[in-house]
CSV table of C-alpha atoms in Angstrom, one decimal:
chain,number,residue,atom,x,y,z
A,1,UNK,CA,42.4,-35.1,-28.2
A,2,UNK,CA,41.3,-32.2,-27.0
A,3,UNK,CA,41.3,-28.0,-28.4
A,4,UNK,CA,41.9,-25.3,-26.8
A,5,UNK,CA,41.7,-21.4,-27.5
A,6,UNK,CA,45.2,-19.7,-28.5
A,7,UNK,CA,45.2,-17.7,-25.4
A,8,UNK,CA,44.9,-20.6,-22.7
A,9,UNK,CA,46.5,-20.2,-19.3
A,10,UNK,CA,49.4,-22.5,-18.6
A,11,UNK,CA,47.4,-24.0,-15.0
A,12,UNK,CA,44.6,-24.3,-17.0
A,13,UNK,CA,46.3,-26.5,-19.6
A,14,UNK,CA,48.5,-28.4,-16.4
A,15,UNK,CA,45.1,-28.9,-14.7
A,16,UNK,CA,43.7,-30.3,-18.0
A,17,UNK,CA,46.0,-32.5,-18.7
A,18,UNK,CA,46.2,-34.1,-15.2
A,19,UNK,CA,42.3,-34.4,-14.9
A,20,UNK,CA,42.4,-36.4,-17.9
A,21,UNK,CA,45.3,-39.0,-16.8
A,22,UNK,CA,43.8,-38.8,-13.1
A,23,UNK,CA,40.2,-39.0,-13.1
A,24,UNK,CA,39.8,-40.2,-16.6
A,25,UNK,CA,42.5,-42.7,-16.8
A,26,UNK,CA,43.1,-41.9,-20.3
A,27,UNK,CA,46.0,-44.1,-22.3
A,28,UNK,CA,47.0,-41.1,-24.1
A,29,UNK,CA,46.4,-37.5,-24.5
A,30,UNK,CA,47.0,-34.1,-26.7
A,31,UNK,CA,45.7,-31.0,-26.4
A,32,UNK,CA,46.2,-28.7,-29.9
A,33,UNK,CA,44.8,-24.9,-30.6
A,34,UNK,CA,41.7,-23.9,-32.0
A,35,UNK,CA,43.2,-22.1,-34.9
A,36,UNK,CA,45.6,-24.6,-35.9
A,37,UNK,CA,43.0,-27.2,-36.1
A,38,UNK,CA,41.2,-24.2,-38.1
A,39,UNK,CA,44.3,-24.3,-40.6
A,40,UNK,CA,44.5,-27.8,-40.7
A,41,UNK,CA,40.9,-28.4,-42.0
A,42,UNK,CA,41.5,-26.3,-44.5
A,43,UNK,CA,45.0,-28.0,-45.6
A,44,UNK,CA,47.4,-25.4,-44.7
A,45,UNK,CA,50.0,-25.6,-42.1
A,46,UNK,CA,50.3,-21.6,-42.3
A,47,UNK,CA,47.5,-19.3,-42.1
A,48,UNK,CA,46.1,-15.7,-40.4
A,49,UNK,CA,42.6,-18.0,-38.5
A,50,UNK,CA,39.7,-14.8,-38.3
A,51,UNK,CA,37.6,-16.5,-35.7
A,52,UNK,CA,34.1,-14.6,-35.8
A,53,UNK,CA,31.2,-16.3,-33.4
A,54,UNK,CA,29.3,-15.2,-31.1
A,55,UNK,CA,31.1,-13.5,-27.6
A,56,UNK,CA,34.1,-11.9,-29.8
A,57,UNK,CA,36.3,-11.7,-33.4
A,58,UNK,CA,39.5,-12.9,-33.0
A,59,UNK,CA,42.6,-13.2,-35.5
A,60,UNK,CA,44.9,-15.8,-34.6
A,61,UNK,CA,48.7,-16.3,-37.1
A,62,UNK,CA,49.3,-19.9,-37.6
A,63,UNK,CA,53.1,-20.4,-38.7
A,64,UNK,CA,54.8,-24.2,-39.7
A,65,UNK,CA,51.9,-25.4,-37.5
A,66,UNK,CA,52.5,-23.5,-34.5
A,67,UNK,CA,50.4,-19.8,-33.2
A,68,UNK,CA,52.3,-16.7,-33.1
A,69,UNK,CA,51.1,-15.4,-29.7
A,70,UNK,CA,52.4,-12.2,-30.1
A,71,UNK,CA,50.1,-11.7,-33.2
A,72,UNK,CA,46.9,-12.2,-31.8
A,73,UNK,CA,44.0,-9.4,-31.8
A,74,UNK,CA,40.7,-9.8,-30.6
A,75,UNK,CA,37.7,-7.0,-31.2
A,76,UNK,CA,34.1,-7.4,-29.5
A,77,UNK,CA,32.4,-7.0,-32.8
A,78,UNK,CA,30.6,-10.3,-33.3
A,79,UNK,CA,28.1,-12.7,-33.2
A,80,UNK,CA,26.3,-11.3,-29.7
A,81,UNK,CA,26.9,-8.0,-31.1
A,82,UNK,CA,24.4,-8.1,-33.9
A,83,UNK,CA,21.9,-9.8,-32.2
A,84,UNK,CA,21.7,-6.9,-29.9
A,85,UNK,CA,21.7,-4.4,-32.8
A,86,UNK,CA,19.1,-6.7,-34.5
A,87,UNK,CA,16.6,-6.8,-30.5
A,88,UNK,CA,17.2,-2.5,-31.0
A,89,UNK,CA,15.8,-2.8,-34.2
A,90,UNK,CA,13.1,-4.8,-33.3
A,91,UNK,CA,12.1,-2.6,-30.4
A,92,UNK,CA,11.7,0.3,-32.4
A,93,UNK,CA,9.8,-1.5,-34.6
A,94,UNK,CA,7.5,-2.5,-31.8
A,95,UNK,CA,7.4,-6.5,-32.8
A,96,UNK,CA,7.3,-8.7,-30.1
A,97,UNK,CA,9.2,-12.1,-30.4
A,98,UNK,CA,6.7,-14.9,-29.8
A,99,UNK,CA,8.8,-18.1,-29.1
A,100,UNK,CA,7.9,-21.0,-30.8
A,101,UNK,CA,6.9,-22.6,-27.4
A,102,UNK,CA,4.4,-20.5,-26.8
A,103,UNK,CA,2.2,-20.9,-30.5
A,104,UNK,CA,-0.1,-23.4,-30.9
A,105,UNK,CA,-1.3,-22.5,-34.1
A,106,UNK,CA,-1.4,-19.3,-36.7
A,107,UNK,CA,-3.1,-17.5,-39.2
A,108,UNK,CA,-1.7,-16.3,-42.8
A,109,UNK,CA,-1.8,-12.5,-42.8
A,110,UNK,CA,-0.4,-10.1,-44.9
A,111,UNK,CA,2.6,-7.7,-44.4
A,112,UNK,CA,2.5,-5.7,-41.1
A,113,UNK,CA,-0.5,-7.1,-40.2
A,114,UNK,CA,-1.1,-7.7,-36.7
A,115,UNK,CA,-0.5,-11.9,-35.8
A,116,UNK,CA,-3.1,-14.2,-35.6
A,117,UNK,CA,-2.4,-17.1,-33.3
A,118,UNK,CA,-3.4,-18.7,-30.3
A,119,UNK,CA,-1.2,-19.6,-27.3
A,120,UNK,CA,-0.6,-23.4,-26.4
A,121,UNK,CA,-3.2,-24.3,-23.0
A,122,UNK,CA,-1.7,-25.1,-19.5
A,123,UNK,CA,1.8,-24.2,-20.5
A,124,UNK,CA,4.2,-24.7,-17.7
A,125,UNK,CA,6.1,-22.6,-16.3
A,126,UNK,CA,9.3,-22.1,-17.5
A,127,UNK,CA,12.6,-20.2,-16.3
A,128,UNK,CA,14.0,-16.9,-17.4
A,129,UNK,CA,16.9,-18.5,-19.1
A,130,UNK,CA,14.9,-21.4,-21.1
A,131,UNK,CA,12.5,-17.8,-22.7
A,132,UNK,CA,15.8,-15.8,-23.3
A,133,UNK,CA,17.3,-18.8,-25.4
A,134,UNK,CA,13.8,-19.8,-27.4
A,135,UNK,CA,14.0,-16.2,-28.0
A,136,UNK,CA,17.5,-16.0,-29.0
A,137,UNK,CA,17.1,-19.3,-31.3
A,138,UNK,CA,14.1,-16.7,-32.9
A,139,UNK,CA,16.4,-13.7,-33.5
A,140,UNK,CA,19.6,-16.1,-34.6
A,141,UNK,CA,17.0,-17.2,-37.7
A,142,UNK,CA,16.1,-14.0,-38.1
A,143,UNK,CA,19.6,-13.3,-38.8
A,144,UNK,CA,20.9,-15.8,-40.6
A,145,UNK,CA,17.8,-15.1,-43.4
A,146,UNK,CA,17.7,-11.2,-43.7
A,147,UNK,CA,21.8,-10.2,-43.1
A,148,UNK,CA,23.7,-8.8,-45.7
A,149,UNK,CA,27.1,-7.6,-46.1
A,150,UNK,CA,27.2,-4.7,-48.9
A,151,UNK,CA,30.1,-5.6,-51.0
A,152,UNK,CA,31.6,-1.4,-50.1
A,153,UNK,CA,30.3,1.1,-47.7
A,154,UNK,CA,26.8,2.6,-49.0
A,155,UNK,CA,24.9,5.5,-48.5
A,156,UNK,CA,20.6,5.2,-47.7
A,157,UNK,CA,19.8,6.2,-50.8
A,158,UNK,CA,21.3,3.2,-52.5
A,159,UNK,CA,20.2,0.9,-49.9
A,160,UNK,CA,16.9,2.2,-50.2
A,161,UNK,CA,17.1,0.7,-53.9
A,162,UNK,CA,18.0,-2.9,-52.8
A,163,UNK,CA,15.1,-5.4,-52.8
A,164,UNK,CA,13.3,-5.9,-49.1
A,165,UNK,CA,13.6,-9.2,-47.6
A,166,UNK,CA,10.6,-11.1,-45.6
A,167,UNK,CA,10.3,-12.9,-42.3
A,168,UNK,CA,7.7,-14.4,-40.5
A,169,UNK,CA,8.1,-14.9,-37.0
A,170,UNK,CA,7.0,-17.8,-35.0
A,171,UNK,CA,3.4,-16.3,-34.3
A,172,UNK,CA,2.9,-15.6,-37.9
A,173,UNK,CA,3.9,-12.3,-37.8
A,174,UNK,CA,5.3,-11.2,-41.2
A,175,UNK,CA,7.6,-8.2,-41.8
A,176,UNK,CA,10.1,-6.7,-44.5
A,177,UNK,CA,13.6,-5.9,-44.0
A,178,UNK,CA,14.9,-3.5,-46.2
A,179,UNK,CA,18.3,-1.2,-45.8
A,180,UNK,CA,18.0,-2.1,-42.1
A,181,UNK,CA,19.4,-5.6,-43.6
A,182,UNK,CA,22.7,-4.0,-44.7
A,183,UNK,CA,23.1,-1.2,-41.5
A,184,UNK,CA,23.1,-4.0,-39.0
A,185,UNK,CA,25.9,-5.7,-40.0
A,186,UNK,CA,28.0,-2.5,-41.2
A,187,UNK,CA,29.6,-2.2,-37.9
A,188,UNK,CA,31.7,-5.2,-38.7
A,189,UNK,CA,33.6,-3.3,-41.2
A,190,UNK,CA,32.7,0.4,-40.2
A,191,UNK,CA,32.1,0.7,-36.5
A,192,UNK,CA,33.3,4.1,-36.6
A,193,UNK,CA,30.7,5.5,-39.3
A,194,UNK,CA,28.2,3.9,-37.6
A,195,UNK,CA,26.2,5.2,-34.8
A,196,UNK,CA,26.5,2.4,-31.8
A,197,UNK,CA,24.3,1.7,-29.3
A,198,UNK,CA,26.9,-0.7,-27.6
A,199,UNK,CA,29.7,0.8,-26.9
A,200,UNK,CA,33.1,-1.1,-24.9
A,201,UNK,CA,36.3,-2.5,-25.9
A,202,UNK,CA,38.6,-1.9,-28.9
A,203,UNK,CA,36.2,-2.0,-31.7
A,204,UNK,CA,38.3,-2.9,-34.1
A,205,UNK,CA,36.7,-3.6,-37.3
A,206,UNK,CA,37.0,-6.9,-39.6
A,207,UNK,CA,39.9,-5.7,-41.8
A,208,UNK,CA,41.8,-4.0,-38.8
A,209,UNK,CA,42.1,-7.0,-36.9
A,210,UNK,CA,43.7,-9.0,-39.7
A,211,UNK,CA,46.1,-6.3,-40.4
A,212,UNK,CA,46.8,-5.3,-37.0
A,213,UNK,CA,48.0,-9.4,-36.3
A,214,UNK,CA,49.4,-9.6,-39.7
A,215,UNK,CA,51.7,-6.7,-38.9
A,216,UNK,CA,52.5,-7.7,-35.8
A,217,UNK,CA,54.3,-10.5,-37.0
A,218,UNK,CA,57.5,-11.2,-39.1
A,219,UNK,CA,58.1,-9.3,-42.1
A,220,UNK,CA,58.9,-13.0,-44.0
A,221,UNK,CA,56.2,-14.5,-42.5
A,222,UNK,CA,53.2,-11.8,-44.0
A,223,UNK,CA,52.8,-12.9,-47.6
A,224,UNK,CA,51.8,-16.3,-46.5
A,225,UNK,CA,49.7,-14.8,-43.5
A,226,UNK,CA,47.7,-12.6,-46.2
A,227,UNK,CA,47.7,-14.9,-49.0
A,228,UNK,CA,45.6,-17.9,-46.2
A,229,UNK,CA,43.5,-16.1,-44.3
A,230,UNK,CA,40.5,-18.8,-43.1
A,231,UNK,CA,37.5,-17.6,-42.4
A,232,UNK,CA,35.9,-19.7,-38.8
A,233,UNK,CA,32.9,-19.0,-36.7
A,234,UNK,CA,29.4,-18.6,-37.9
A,235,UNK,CA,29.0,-14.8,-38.1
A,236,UNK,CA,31.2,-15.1,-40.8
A,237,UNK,CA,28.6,-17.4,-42.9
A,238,UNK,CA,26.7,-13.9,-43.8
A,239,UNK,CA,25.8,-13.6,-47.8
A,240,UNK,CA,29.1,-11.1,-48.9
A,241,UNK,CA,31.3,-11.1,-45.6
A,242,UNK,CA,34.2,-13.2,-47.4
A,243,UNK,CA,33.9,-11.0,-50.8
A,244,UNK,CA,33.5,-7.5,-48.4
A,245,UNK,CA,36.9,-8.7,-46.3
A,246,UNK,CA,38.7,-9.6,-49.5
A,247,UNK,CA,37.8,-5.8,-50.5
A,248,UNK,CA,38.8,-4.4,-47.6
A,249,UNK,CA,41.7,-6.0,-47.0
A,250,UNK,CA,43.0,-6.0,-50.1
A,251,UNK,CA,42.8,-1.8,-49.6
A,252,UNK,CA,44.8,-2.2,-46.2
A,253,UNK,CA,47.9,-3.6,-48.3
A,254,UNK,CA,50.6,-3.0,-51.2
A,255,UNK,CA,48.9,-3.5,-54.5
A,256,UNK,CA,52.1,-6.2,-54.7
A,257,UNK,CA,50.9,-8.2,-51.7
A,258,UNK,CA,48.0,-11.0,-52.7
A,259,UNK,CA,45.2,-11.2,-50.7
A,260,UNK,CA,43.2,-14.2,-50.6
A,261,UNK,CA,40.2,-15.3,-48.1
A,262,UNK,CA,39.8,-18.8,-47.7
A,263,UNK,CA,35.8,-19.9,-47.2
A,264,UNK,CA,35.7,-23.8,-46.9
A,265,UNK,CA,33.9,-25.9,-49.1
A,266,UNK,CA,30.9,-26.0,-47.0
A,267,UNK,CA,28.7,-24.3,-43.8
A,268,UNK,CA,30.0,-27.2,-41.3
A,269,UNK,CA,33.5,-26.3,-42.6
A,270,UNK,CA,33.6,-22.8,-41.0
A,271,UNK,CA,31.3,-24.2,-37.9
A,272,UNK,CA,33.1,-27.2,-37.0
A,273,UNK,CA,36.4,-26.1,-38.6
A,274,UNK,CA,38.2,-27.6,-35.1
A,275,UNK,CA,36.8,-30.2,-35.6
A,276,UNK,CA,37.6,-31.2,-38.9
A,277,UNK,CA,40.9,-30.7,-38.4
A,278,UNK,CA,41.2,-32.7,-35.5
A,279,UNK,CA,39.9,-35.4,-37.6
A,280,UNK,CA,42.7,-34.8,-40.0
A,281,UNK,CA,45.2,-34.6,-37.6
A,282,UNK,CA,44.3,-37.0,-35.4
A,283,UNK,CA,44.3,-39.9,-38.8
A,284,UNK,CA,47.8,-39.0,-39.9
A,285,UNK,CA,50.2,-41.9,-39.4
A,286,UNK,CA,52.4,-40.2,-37.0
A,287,UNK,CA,49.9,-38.8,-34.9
A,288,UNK,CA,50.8,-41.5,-32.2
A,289,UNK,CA,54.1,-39.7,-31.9
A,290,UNK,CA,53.0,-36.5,-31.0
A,291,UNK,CA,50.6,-37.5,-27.9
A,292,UNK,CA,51.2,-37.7,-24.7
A,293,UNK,CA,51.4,-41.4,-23.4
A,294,UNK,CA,50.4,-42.3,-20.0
A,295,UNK,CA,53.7,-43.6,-19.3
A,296,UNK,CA,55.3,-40.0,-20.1
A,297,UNK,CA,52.7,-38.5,-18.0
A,298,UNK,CA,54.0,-40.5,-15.4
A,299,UNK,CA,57.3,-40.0,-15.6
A,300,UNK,CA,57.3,-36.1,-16.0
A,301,UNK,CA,54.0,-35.1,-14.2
A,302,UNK,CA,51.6,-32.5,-15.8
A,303,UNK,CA,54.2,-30.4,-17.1
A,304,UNK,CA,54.8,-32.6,-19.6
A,305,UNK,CA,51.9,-30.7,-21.6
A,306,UNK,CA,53.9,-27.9,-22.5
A,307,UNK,CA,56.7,-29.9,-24.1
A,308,UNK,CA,54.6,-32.1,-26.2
A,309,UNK,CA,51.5,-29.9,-27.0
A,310,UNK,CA,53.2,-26.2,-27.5
């Protein structure tokens, strides 16, 4: 089994599927969609998938099992996106990112002290793209331990009140986050009251993408779509992002409508949410019914893939 995303290109899926019985040799095969293996692990059959990671948001309708092309949005706001907010930041804050290749030790100092460590001996040298992703690894931590969605829209003042939050960097280097926390990840659900640095593409914010795909589809078909929609991808993994969407959303619609997020039980849920439901799929008793066998492959060539895998 393989996934693929909702948007794939009819030769890429042909030249997929006749790799794997050519080259591979493979006795059977079956290629599904990211987002219905999202709705899967989470036990439904119908769902709106929000797909936040890193290169783009994406909201994806999952009806009986099957995507709703026609109802798919995407919006650059994401993953990469904050990180580049959070490098800005950290610019104008003139701290420097030490990888944690490059420390061989450090010394305990106190907040906005300048770092006291020494640099590892006879390092070799190492390529552009190896420093840009130790650095990255840096910043992604830095994320996942100071971001915060505020549960509404907030002015300075009252995220001036909020408790700071502390990091140290890799070289010891120890500073305090404060409102700077909550700004950062604002755009998600505010790009227009925000002031952007990175500009390009239809910024559509979190609850505008779920509406816009949810509207774009069948009027029967909505109350389900906005009573399941599953959270995937790890931007979405913030502290408040579910309980801020549910908000938000929940302000797009008819008081009458019921709006419920769906979160996972677990961090590997939302992560690995293909990949659970693959699992689940892929155990069913009938699964052996729905993929493609090599003998059919044989029979009807490569096109066979959009018959049996829709």
């Amino acid at each position: 089994m393989m996934s693929e995303v909702a948007w794939n290109r009819p030769a890429i899926r042909h030249k997929t599927c006749e790799v794997m019985f050519e080259k591979y040799n493979v006795p059977a095969f079956f290629l599904c969609k990211n987002a219905v293996l999202a709705a899967f692990a989470s036990g439904r059959s119908t769902a709106l998938v929000l797909d936040t990671g890193s290169v783009q948001t994406t909201a994806i309708p999952v009806h009986d099992g099957y995507v709703l092309q026609h109802g798919i949005v995407k919006s650059p706001l994401a993953g990469n996106f904050l990180a580049a907010q959070m490098r800005e930041h950290l610019k104008d804050q003139e701290i420097e990112v030490v990888p944690t290749y490059k420390v061989a030790g450090k010394e305990p100092v106190k907040e906005g002290e300048t770092p006291n460590w020494t640099i590892k001996k006879n390092l070799p040298v190492v390529s552009s793209s190896y420093h840009n992703y130790m650095v990255d690894c840096v910043i992604e931590d830095l994320m996942q331990h100071v971001l915060q969605v505020h549960d509404r829209p907030a002015s300075d003042e009252d995220l001036n009140m909020i408790p700071a939050n502390s990091f140290e960097f890799p070289n010891g280097h120890n500073a305090m986050f404060g409102a700077e926390r909550f700004k950062i990840p604002e755009p998600l659900f505010d790009p227009i009251g925000t002031n952007l640095r990175i500009l390009g593409g239809d910024m559509l914010a979190m609850q505008h993408v779920v509406s816009s795909s949810i509207s774009m589809c069948d009027v029967d078909v909505r109350p389900s779509l906005w009573s399941n929609v599953i959270l995937a991808g790890g931007t979405t993994l913030m502290s408040g992002f579910s309980e801020r969407l549910t908000t938000e959303c929940a302000a797009k619609t008819t008081s009458s409508m019921k709006v419920k997020v769906v979160t996972g039980g677990n961090t590997s849920d939302r992560i690995f949410s293909a990949w659970v439901g693959a699992s689940i799929l892929a155990s069913l008793g009938n699964f052996q019914e729905l993929w493609i066998s090599k003998q059919e492959y044989e029979e009807e060539g490569k096109l066979v893939v959009d018959r049996k895998c829709p």
